[in-house]
Amino acid sequence: MIQSLRGMRDIAGREARIFQWIEERARYFFELYGYREIKLPVMERTELFSRGIGDESDIVQKEMYTFEDRKGRSVTLRPEGTAGVVRHYIENGFDKRDPLKKFYYSGAMFRYERPQKGRYRQFYQFGVEAFGMESPLIDADTIAMLVDYFRDIGIESPLVKVNNIGCPGCRPDYNRALQGYLRNHEERLCPDCRKRIETNPLRVLDCKRESCRKVVADSPDIADFLCDSCRSYDEEFQKLLSARKIPFERDRFLVRGLDYYVKTVFEIHGGEGAQNALMGGGRYDGLVEALGGQPVPGFGFAIGVDRLASLLMETSLFEDDPGKLFMVWNLEEQALLLEKCDILRKCGVSVDFLPDKRSFSNQLKYAHRQGYRHVVILGEEEALSEQIHLKNMETGDETYVSPYDIIEHLI
Ligand code: AMP
């Protein structure tokens, strides 16, 4: 037997239907807010990611699926979506002639991580990127879209955590203050954070280790270092979130590790006390330039679909197939079965049946095992009627209804 690769899994059954549903709803909201779809290759030149994500990052250092193609060129399976969107944007010259663009993408990402629950080597994300717009309006509007989306799929109290991590004008001052503080407490930090003091001190702020968390609790706050432009940007941004009635709180330990992130960074959590963020994003005004384009501002986020789906599986907020029917049939003339199915399908109802002849009770048992809540009974008598003979599998009730009204009886 040939097995799937470690960390790569099949998504099927109820989980596949949840994936499909949350993606459909995401598309609906993204389109509603003016984002347009882009489908990107899963493989790109390696340097796109090493430059776009940063050579120092864990992803580039140890998690990429990188190999040589048949001509000896180094290629990489995409570990995230943003770099590819930026490549598309620059390759088409939008940065020079048509900078205002809003994209969304969805698809498989690949990272060579140690697989565990909720962490896979092939996983799925969807995300958006807005280019050419440097305004708290776009940050607040996009976050409001996400909150509306999460509520729509049944996450009742999404909590937005926000922070402003400054810009190339004011962050160096903060970095120096933070480094000074961290050097004084170096012996209490984990080995990774000790290295980060010099390479990327901001990242120490979001280390999950208890000892590091204690150290950073008394570290300098970036809010005290923001320049006037970042401060007024942040004030306007928070004002807009409040006006739009988006529940948020400031988390001064929330950072994005890469240099090109500026000003707004944010995460959304499933609710008060929820451990893991459902997603994260922020403003990356330096990225397009870092990848060879003009200095165009950007804002975006990525949602991990696997984790969102598993949350919805556990909390069973998802109504599994409320409108699907199974046809239990016994007819001499098989064409009549197809005719009835056709009528129901034209009315927008999903219908299935077993193609081999079996007894009614055998077909009913099958429908029960498959979890159908309603079946249609189709014998010689029903075949002559305009009405549909509907049976509720949970209550046992049977009714005769017009196919045009049937949806109301299924919900
Ligand atoms: P990141 O691109 O690292 O900021 O991650 C964005 C989201 O993608 C996270 O919130 C996770 O839900 C999801 N994610 C990242 N890595 C993995 C993985 N290896 N397996 C499953 N989901 C992941």
Tab-separated table of C-alpha atoms and ligand atoms in Angstrom, residues 59 79-80 111 113 118-125 256 277-280 302-307, ligand 1:
chain	number	residue	atom	x	y	z
A	59	ILE	CA	10.445	29.591	7.151
A	79	PRO	CA	5.238	28.503	1.983
A	80	GLU	CA	2.849	31.494	1.974
A	111	ARG	CA	6.266	24.125	5.022
A	113	GLU	CA	7.605	21.643	9.858
A	118	GLY	CA	-3.154	21.608	13.556
A	119	ARG	CA	0.292	21.756	11.955
A	120	TYR	CA	0.841	20.153	8.590
A	121	ARG	CA	3.389	20.203	5.805
A	122	GLN	CA	0.692	20.964	3.288
A	123	PHE	CA	-1.928	23.306	4.661
A	124	TYR	CA	-4.350	25.832	3.273
A	125	GLN	CA	-4.608	29.565	3.584
A	256	ARG	CA	5.275	40.849	13.015
A	277	ALA	CA	-5.067	33.405	16.805
A	278	LEU	CA	-7.401	32.543	13.947
A	279	MET	CA	-5.285	34.681	11.669
A	280	GLY	CA	-2.765	37.489	11.527
A	302	ALA	CA	-3.646	35.246	5.816
A	303	ILE	CA	-6.099	32.890	7.471
A	304	GLY	CA	-5.139	29.286	8.242
A	305	VAL	CA	-8.054	27.296	6.836
A	306	ASP	CA	-7.136	23.965	8.496
A	307	ARG	CA	-7.330	25.438	11.987
B	1	AMP	P1	1.652	32.667	8.985
B	1	AMP	O1	1.700	32.638	7.479
B	1	AMP	O2	2.779	31.871	9.622
B	1	AMP	O3	1.464	34.036	9.551
B	1	AMP	O4	0.329	31.833	9.378
B	1	AMP	C1	-0.951	32.263	9.091
B	1	AMP	C2	-1.926	31.176	9.502
B	1	AMP	O5	-1.669	29.997	8.749
B	1	AMP	C3	-1.788	30.745	10.961
B	1	AMP	O6	-2.670	31.460	11.773
B	1	AMP	C4	-2.135	29.282	10.942
B	1	AMP	O7	-3.518	29.123	11.228
B	1	AMP	C5	-1.847	28.842	9.540
B	1	AMP	N1	-0.648	27.974	9.491
B	1	AMP	C6	0.648	28.346	9.445
B	1	AMP	N2	1.452	27.276	9.382
B	1	AMP	C7	0.652	26.186	9.378
B	1	AMP	C8	0.869	24.763	9.315
B	1	AMP	N3	2.098	24.239	9.227
B	1	AMP	N4	-0.198	23.937	9.337
B	1	AMP	C9	-1.453	24.447	9.424
B	1	AMP	N5	-1.732	25.765	9.469
B	1	AMP	C10	-0.703	26.630	9.453
